[in-house]
Tab-separated table of C-alpha atoms in Angstrom:
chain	number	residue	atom	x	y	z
R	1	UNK	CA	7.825	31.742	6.751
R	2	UNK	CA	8.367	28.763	9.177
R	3	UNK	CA	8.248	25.884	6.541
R	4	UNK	CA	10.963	23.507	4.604
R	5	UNK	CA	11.272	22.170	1.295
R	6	UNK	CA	13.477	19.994	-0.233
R	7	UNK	CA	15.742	20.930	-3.401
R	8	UNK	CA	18.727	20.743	-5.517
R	9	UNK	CA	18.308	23.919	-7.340
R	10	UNK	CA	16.719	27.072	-6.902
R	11	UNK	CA	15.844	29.967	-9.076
R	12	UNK	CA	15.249	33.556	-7.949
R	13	UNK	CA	13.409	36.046	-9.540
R	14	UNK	CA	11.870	39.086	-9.540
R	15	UNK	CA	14.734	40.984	-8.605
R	16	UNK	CA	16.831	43.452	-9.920
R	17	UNK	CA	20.094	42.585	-7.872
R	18	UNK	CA	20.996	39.499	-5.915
R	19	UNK	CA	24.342	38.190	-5.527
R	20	UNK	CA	24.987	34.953	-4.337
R	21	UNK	CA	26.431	35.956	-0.854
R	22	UNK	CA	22.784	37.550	-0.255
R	23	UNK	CA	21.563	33.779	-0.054
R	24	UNK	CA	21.616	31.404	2.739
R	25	UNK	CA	20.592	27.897	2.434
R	26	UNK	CA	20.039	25.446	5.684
R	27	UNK	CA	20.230	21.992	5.684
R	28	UNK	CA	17.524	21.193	8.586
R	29	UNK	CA	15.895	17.931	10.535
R	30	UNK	CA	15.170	16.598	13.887
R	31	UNK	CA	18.060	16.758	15.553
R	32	UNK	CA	19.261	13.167	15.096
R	33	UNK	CA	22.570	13.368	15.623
R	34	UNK	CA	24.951	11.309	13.472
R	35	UNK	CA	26.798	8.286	15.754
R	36	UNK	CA	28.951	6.399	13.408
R	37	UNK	CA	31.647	6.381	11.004
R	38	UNK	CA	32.260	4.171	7.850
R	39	UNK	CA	34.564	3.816	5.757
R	40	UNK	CA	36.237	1.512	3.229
R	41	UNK	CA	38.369	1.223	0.411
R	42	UNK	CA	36.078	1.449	-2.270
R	43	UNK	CA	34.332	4.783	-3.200
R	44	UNK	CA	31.188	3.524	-4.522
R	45	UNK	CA	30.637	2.122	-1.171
R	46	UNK	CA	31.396	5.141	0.802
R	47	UNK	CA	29.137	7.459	-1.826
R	48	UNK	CA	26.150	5.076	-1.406
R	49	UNK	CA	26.670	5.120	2.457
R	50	UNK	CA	26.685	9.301	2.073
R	51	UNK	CA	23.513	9.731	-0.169
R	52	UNK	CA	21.809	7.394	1.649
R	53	UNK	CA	22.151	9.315	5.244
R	54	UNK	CA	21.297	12.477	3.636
R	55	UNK	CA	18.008	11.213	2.304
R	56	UNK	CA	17.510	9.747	5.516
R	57	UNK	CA	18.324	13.213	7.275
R	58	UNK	CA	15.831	14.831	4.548
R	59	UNK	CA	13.239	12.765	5.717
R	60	UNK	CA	13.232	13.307	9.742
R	61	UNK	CA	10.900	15.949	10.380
R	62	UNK	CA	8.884	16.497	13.861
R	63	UNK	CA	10.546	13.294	14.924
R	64	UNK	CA	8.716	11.366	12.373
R	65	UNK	CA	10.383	9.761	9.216
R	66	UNK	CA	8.470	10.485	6.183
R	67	UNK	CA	8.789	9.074	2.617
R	68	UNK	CA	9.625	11.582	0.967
R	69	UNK	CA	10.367	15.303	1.655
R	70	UNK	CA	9.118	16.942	-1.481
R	71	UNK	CA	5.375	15.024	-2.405
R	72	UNK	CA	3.841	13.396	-0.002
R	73	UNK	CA	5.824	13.940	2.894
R	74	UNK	CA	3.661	11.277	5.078
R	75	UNK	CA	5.010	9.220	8.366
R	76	UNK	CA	4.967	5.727	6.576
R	77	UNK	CA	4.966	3.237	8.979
R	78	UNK	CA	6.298	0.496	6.189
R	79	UNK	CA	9.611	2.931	4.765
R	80	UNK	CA	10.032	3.440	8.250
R	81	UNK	CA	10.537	-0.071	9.655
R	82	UNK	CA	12.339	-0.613	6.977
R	83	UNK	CA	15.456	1.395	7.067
R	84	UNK	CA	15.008	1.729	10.966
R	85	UNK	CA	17.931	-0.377	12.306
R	86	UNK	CA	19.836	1.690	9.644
R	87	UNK	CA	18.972	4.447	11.102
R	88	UNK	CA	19.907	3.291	14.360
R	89	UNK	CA	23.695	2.015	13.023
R	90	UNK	CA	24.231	5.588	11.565
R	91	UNK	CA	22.588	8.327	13.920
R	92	UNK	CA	21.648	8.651	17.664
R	93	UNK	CA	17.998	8.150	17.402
R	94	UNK	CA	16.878	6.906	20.406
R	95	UNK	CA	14.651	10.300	21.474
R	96	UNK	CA	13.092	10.124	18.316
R	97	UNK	CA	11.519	6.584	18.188
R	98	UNK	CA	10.572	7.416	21.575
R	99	UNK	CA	8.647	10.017	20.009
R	100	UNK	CA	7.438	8.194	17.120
R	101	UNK	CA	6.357	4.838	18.119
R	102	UNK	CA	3.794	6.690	20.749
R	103	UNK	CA	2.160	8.111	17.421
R	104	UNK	CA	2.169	4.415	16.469
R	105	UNK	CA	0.470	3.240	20.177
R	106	UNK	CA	-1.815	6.140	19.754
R	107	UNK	CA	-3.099	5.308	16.065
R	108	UNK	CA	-3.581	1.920	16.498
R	109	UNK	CA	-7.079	0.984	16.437
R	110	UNK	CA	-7.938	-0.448	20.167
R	111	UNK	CA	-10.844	-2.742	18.874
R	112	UNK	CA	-9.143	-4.456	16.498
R	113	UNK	CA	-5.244	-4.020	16.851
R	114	UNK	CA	-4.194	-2.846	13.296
R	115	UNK	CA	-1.465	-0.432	13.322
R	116	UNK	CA	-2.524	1.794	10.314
R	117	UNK	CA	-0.015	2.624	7.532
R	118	UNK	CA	0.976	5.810	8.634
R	119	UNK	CA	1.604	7.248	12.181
R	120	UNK	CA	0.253	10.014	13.302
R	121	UNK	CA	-2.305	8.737	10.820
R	122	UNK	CA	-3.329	9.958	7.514
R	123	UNK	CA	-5.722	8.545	5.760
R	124	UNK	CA	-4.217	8.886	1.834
R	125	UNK	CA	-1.322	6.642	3.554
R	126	UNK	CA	-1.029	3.195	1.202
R	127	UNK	CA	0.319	0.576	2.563
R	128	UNK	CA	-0.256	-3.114	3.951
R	129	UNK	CA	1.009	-5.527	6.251
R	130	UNK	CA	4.303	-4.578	6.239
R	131	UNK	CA	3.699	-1.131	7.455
R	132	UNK	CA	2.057	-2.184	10.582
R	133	UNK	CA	4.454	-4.736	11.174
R	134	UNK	CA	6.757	-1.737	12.140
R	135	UNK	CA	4.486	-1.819	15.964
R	136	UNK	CA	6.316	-5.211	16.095
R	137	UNK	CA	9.548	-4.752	14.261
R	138	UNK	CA	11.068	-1.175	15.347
R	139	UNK	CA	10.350	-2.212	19.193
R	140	UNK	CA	12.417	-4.783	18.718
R	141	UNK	CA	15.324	-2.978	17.019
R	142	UNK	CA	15.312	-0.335	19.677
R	143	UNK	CA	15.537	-2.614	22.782
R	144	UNK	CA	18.464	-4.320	21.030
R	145	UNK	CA	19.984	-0.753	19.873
R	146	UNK	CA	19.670	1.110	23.337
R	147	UNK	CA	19.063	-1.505	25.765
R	148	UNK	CA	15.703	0.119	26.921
R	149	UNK	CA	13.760	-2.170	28.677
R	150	UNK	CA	11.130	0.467	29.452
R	151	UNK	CA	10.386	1.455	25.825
R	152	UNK	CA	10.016	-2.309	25.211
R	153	UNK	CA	7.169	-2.307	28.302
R	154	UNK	CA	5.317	0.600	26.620
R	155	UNK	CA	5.246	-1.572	23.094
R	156	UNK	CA	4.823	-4.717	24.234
R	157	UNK	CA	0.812	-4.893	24.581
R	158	UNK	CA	0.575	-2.824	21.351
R	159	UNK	CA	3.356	-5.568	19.736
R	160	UNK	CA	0.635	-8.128	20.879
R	161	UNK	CA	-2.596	-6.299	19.855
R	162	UNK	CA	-0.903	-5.627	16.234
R	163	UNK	CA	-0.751	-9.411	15.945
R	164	UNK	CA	-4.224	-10.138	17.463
R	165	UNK	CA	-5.130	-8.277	14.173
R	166	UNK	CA	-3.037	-10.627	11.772
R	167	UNK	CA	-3.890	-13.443	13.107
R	168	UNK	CA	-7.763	-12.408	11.667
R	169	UNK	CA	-6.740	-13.088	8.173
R	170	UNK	CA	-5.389	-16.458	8.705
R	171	UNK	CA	-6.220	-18.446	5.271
R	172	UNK	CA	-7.289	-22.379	6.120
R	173	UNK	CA	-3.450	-23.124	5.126
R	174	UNK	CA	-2.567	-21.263	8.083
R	175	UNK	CA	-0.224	-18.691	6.317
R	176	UNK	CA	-2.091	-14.377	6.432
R	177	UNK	CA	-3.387	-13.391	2.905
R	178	UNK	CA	-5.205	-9.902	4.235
R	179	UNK	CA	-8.165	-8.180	2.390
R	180	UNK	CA	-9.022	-4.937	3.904
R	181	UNK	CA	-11.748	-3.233	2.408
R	182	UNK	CA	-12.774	0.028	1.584
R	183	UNK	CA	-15.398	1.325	4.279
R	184	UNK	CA	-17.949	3.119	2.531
R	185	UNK	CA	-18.195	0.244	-0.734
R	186	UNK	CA	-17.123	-2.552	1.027
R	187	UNK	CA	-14.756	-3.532	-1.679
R	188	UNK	CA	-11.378	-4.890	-1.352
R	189	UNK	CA	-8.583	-1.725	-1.589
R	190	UNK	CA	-5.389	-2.412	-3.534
R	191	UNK	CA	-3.512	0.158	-1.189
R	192	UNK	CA	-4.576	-1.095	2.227
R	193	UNK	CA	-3.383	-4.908	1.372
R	194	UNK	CA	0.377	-4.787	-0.263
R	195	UNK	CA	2.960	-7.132	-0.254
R	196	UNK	CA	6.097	-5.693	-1.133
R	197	UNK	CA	6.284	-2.511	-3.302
R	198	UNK	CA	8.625	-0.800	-6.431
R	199	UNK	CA	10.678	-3.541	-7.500
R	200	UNK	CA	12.669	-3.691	-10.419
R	201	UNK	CA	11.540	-6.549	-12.134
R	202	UNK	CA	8.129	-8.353	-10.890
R	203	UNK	CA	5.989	-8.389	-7.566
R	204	UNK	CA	5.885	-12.024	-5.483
R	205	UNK	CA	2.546	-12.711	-3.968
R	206	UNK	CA	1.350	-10.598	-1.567
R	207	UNK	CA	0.222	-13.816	0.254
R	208	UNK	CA	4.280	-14.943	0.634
R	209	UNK	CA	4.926	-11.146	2.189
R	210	UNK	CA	1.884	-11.067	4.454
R	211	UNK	CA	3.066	-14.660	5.768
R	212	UNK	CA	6.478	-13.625	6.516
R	213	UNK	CA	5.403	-10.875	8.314
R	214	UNK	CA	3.063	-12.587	10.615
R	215	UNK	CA	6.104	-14.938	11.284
R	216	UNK	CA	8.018	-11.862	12.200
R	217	UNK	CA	6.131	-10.075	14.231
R	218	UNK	CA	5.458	-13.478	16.158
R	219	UNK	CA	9.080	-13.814	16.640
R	220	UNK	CA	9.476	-10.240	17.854
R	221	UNK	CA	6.747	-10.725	20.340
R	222	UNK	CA	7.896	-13.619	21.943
R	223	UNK	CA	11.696	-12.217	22.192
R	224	UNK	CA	9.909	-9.211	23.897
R	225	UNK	CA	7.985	-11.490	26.121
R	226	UNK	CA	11.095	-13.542	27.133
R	227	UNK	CA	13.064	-10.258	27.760
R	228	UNK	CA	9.962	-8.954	30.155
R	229	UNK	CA	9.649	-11.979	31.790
R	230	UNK	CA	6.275	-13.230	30.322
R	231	UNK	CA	6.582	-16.936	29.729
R	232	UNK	CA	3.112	-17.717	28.646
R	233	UNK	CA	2.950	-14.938	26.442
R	234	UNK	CA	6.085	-16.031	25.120
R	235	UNK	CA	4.864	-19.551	24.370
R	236	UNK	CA	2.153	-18.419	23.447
R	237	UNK	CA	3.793	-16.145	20.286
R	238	UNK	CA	6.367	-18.683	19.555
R	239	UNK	CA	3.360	-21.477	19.256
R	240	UNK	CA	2.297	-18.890	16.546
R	241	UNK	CA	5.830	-18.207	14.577
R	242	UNK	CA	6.007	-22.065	14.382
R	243	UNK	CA	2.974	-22.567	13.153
R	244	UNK	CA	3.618	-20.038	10.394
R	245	UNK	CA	6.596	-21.052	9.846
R	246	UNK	CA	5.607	-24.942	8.651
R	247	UNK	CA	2.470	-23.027	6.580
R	248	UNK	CA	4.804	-21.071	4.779
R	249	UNK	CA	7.122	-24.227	3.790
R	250	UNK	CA	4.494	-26.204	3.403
R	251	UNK	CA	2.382	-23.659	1.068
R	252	UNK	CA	4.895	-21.708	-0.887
R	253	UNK	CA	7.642	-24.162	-1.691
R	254	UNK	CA	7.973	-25.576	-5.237
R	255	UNK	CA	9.967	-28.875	-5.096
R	256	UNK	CA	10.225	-28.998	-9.047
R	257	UNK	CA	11.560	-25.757	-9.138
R	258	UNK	CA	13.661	-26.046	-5.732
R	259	UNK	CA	12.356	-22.463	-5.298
R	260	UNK	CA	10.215	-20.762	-3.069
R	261	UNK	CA	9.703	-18.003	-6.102
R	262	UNK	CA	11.628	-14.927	-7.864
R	263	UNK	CA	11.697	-11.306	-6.563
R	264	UNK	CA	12.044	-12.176	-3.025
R	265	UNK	CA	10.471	-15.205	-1.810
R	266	UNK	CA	13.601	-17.020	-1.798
R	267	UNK	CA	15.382	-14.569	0.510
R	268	UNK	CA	12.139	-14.275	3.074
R	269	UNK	CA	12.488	-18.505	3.495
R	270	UNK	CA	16.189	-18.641	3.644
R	271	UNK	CA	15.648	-15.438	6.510
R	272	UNK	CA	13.247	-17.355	7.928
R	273	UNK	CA	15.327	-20.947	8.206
R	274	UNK	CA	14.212	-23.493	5.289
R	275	UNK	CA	14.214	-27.273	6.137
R	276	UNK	CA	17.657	-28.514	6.378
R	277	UNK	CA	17.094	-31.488	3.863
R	278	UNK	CA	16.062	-28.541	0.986
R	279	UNK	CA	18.572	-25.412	1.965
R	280	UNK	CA	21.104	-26.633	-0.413
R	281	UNK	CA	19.041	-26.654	-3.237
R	282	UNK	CA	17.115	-23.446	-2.760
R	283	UNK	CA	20.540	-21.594	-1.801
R	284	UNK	CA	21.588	-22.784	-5.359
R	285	UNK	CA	18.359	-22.029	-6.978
R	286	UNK	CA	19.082	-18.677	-5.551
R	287	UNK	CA	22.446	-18.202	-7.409
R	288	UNK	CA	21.549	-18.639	-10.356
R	289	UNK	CA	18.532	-16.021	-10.234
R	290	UNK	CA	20.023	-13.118	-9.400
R	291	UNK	CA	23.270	-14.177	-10.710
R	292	UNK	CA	22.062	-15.605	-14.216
R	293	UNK	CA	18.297	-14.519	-14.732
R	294	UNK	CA	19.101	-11.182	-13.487
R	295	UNK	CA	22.610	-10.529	-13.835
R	296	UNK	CA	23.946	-10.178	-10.541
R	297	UNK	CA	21.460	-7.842	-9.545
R	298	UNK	CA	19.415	-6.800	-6.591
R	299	UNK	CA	15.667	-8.472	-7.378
R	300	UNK	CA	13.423	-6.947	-4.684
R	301	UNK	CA	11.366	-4.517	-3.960
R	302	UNK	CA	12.127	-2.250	-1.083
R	303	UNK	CA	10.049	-4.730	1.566
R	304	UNK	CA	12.549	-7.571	0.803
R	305	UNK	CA	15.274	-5.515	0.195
R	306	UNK	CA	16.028	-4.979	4.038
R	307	UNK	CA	17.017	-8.870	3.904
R	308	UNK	CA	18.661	-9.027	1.218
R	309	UNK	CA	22.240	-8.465	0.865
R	310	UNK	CA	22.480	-9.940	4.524
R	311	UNK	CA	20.632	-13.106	4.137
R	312	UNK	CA	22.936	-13.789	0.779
R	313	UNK	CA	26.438	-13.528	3.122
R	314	UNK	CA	24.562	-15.864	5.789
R	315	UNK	CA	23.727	-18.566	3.069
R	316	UNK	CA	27.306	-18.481	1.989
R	317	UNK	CA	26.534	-16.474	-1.367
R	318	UNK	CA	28.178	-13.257	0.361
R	319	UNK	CA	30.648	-13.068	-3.681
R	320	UNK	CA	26.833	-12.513	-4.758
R	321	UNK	CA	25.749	-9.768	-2.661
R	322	UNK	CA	29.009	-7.879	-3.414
R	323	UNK	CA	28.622	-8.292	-6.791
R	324	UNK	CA	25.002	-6.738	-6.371
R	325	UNK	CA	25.816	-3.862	-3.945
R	326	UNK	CA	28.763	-2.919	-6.435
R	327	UNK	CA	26.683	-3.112	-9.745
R	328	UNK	CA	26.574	0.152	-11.621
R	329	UNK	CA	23.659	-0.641	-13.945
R	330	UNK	CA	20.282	-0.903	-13.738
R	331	UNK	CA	18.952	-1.506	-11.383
R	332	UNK	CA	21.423	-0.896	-8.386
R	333	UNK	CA	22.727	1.876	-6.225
R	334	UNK	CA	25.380	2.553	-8.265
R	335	UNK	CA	23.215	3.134	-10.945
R	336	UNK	CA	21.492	5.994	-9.390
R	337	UNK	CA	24.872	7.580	-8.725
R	338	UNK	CA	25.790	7.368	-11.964
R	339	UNK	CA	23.045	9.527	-13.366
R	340	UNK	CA	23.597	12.146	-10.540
R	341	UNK	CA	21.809	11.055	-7.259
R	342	UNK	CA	22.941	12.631	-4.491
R	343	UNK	CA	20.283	10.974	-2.224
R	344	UNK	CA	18.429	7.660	-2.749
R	345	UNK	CA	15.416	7.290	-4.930
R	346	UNK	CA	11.873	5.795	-4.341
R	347	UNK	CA	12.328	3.129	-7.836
R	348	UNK	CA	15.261	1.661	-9.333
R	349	UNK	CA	14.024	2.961	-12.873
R	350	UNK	CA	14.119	6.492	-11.457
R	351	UNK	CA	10.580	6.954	-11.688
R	352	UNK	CA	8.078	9.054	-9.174
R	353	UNK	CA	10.508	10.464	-6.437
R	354	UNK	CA	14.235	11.394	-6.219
R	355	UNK	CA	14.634	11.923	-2.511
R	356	UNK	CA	13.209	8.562	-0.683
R	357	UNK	CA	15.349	6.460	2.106
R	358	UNK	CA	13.691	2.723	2.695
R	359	UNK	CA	15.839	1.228	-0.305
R	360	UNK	CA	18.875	1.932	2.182
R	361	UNK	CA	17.511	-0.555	4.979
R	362	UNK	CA	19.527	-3.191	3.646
R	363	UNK	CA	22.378	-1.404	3.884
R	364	UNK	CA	22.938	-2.544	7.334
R	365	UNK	CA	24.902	-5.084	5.570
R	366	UNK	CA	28.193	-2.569	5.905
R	367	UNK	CA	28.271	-2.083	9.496
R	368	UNK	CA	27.186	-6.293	9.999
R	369	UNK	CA	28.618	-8.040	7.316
R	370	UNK	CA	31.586	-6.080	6.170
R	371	UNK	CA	32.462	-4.748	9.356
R	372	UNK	CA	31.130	-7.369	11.301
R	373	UNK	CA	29.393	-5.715	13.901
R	374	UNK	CA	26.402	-7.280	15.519
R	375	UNK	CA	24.480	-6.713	19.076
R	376	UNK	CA	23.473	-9.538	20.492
R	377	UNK	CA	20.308	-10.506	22.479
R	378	UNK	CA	21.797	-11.001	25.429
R	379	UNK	CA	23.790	-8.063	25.623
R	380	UNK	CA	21.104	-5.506	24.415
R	381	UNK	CA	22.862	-2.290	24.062
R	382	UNK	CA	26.143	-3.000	23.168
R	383	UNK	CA	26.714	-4.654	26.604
R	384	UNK	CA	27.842	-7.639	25.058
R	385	UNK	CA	28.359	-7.725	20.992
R	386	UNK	CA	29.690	-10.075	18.120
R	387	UNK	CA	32.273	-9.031	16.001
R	388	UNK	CA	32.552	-11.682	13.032
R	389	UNK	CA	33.737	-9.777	9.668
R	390	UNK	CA	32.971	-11.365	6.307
R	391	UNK	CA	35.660	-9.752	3.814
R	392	UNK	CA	34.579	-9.381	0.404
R	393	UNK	CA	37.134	-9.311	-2.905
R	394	UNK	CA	37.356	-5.849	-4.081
R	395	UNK	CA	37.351	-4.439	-1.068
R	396	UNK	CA	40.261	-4.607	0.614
R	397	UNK	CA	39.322	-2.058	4.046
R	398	UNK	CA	36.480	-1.422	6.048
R	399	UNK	CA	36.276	0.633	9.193
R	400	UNK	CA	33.005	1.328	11.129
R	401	UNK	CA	32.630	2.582	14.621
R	402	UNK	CA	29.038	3.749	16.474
R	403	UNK	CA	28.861	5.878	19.574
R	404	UNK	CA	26.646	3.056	21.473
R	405	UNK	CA	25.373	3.370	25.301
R	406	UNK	CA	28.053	2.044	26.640
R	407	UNK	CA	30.665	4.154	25.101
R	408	UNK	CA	32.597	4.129	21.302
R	409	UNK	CA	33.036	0.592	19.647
R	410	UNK	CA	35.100	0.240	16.289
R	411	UNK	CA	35.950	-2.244	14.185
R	412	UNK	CA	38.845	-2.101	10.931
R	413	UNK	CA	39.432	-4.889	9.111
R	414	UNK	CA	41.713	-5.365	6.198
R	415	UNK	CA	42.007	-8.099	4.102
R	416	UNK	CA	43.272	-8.995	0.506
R	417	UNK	CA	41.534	-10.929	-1.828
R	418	UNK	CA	38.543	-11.848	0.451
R	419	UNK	CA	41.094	-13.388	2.906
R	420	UNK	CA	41.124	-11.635	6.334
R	421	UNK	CA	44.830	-10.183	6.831
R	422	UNK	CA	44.160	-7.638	9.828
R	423	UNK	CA	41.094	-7.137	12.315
R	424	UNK	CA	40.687	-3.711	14.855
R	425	UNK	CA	38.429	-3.918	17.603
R	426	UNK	CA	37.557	-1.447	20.189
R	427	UNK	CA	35.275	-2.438	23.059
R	428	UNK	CA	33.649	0.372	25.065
R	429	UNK	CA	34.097	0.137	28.946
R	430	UNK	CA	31.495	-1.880	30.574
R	431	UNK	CA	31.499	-3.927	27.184
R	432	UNK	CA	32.189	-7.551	26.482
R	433	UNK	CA	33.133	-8.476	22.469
R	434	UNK	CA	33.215	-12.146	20.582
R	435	UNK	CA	35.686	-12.017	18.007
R	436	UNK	CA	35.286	-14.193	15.703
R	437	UNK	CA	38.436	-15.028	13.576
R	438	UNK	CA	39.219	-17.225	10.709
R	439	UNK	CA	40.712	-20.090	13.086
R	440	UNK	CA	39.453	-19.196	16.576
R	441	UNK	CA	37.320	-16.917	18.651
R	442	UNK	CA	37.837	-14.566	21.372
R	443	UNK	CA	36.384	-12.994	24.074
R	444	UNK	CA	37.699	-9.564	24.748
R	445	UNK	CA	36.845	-6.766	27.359
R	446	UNK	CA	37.156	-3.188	27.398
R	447	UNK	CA	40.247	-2.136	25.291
R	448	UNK	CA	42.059	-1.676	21.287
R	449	UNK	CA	42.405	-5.341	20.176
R	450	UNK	CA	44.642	-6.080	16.893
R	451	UNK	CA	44.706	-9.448	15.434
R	452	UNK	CA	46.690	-10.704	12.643
């Protein structure tokens, strides 16, 4: 009687009359409630915006996101770092990471550190470094979402204990390759070690993934420390992230090649900040794979995927990551829609599952890209944010606003041809904005700003 399932159709039998005004269907979830708007002038956009909340909203449950509402239904740690600042951009969630990232202190092992890949855990979870990483990465996201210094307090020893565990399976190079094994055979377990996962074309080392991630979650720890005021723990973290950082240059790049790899790698190290005297080259080595080996589209699996479109504007390639978000073949969002979605799937190729969110963590790129909308640091919680729009050819509007602590913010911009023409900002009360226009910037205060 009290249960939920998830569906498109249903059949009824048994019975000799039913009409269908005798049937009631409810859409149910945590109560998460939905914070933003976005819009823009192009309807693929919008639609892959729309499916993607309601798979989200499928998949928030007991104030836990699962993976999927209809197989496993299990509290992924890795899908749920993932599309987390998503999440946040789109819906008021700041009760329900409360909730969640205690089930993520409370499974985490207190010898060792590791944050296990599901929360509360379950032990058919698969997963690997990634998934843990979400102790250090959703933290992070929440302080800079909400402002909540106290929520960064309860996570900050847990932050450093998850990375007292990757720093164990540090390889002589200094970059993480981990090998967790099976307890009872002592062998090493495919689904407790992966890199990234479901991509469309090929898989890039799981080495390359686990190093990025220890770089992350080193970077996230020392941003916490600096924010609570611990400056050796800080140094201490940052002394880490650097040292990863020149392993994973110094390991993974191929100077032949000017590549760090395909399927991803090239997007982690341009994330990451690759050597000025190489960016050039590796920017350029990325155009041409996903725009000529691949066809312009997305090459990742869903790990990667949160960085992609993004880190393609920031390197100047932002034609590219239109050109991939707007794609209507295989494999892209659009693709999906075509053949009926009405949420977003687990696999490009429409294998396995029909109803799974982490693909839309890189869809942040909307509300931070498009719309231009970024938090910064310093202003956790929308008391001080960025607003530096990046308009893209074929689409000539784009509104977004989000209910933040301080109050509503908005931001329309309209331009023609990629060339701004007309930028909207609201600033909530209490609020201070950077606008960042085509020949100058501005700072702005509590008000409707319209620049020309």
């Amino acid at each position: 009687r009290f249960t939920w399932y998830v569906f498109s159709k249903v059949i009824v039998s048994g019975l000799n009359e039913l009409s269908a005004s005798q049937i009631q269907a409810e859409a149910v979830n945590t109560d998460v409630p939905l914070s933003s708007t976005f819009y823009s002038s192009n309807p693929l956009l919008n639609r892959i915006n729309s499916i993607w909340q309601r798979s989200q909203m499928d998949n928030m449950h007991g104030c836990i996101a699962s993976d999927c509402p209809h197989r496993e239904r299990l509290p992924y740690t890795g899908d749920g770092q993932i599309a987390a600042a998503m999440v946040m951009l789109n819906f008021d969630a700041s009760a329900f990471y409360q909730k969640w990232l205690r089930d993520m202190r409370d499974a985490q092992n207190p010898e060792s550190g590791y944050v296990p890949n599901g929360a509360p855990w379950q032990p058919t979870c698969g997963g690997g470094v990634a998934w843990g990483a979400a102790m250090n990465v959703i933290p992070w996201e929440y302080y800079l979402q909400y402002g909540d210094r106290q929520q960064l307090e309860l996570c900050y020893r847990p932050m450093r204990e998850q990375l007292r565990h990757m720093l164990t399976w540090l390889t002589t190079d200094g970059t993480m390759y981990q090998q967790k094994r099976n307890f009872e055979s002592g062998e090493v377990c495919y689904w407790l070690n992966l890199g990234d996962w479901v991509p469309p074309y090929g898989m890039p080392s799981d080495e390359i993934v686990h190093t990025f991630y220890l770089w992350l979650c080193a970077t996230n720890a020392a941003k916490a420390a600096h924010v609570l005021g611990d400056a050796e723990g800080e140094a201490e973290c940052r002394a880490i992230a650097q040292r990863t950082w020149e392993a994973f240059h110094r390991k993974f790049y191929d100077a032949d090649a000017a590549s760090y790899g395909d399927f991803g790698p090239n997007i982690l190290a341009l994330y990451m900040g690759v050597p000025p005297e190489r960016r050039e080259a590796v920017v350029q080595t990325l155009r041409h794979e996903i725009m000529d080996v691949h066809g312009g589209h997305i090459n990742t699996g869903f790990v990667t995927s949160k960085f992609f479109f993004e880190t393609l504007t920031d390197c100047g390639l932002h034609d590219v990551a239109t050109t991939a978000m707007l794609k209507t073949d295989y494999p892209s969002f659009g693709h999906w829609i075509a053949q009926g979605a009405t949420v977003t799937w687990e696999q490009w190729d429409g294998k396995n599952s029909h109803n799974h969110p982490m693909y839309g963590g890189g869809l942040t790129w909307l509300a931070r890209r498009l719309a231009g909308v970024n938090v910064t640091e310093a202003g956790a919680g929308y008391r001080h944010f960025e607003v530096r729009p990046v308009p893209a050819v074929g689409i000539d509007t784009v509104a977004y606003s989000l209910q933040t602590p301080q109050g509503l913010l908005s931001s329309k911009v309209i331009s023609r041809e990629g060339q701004l023409r007309s930028l909207e900002v609201r600033v909530p009360v209490g609020s201070t904005a950077t606008v960042h226009l085509p020949s100058r910037t501005v700072s702005v205060e509590q008000g409707t700003y319209k620049f020309e």
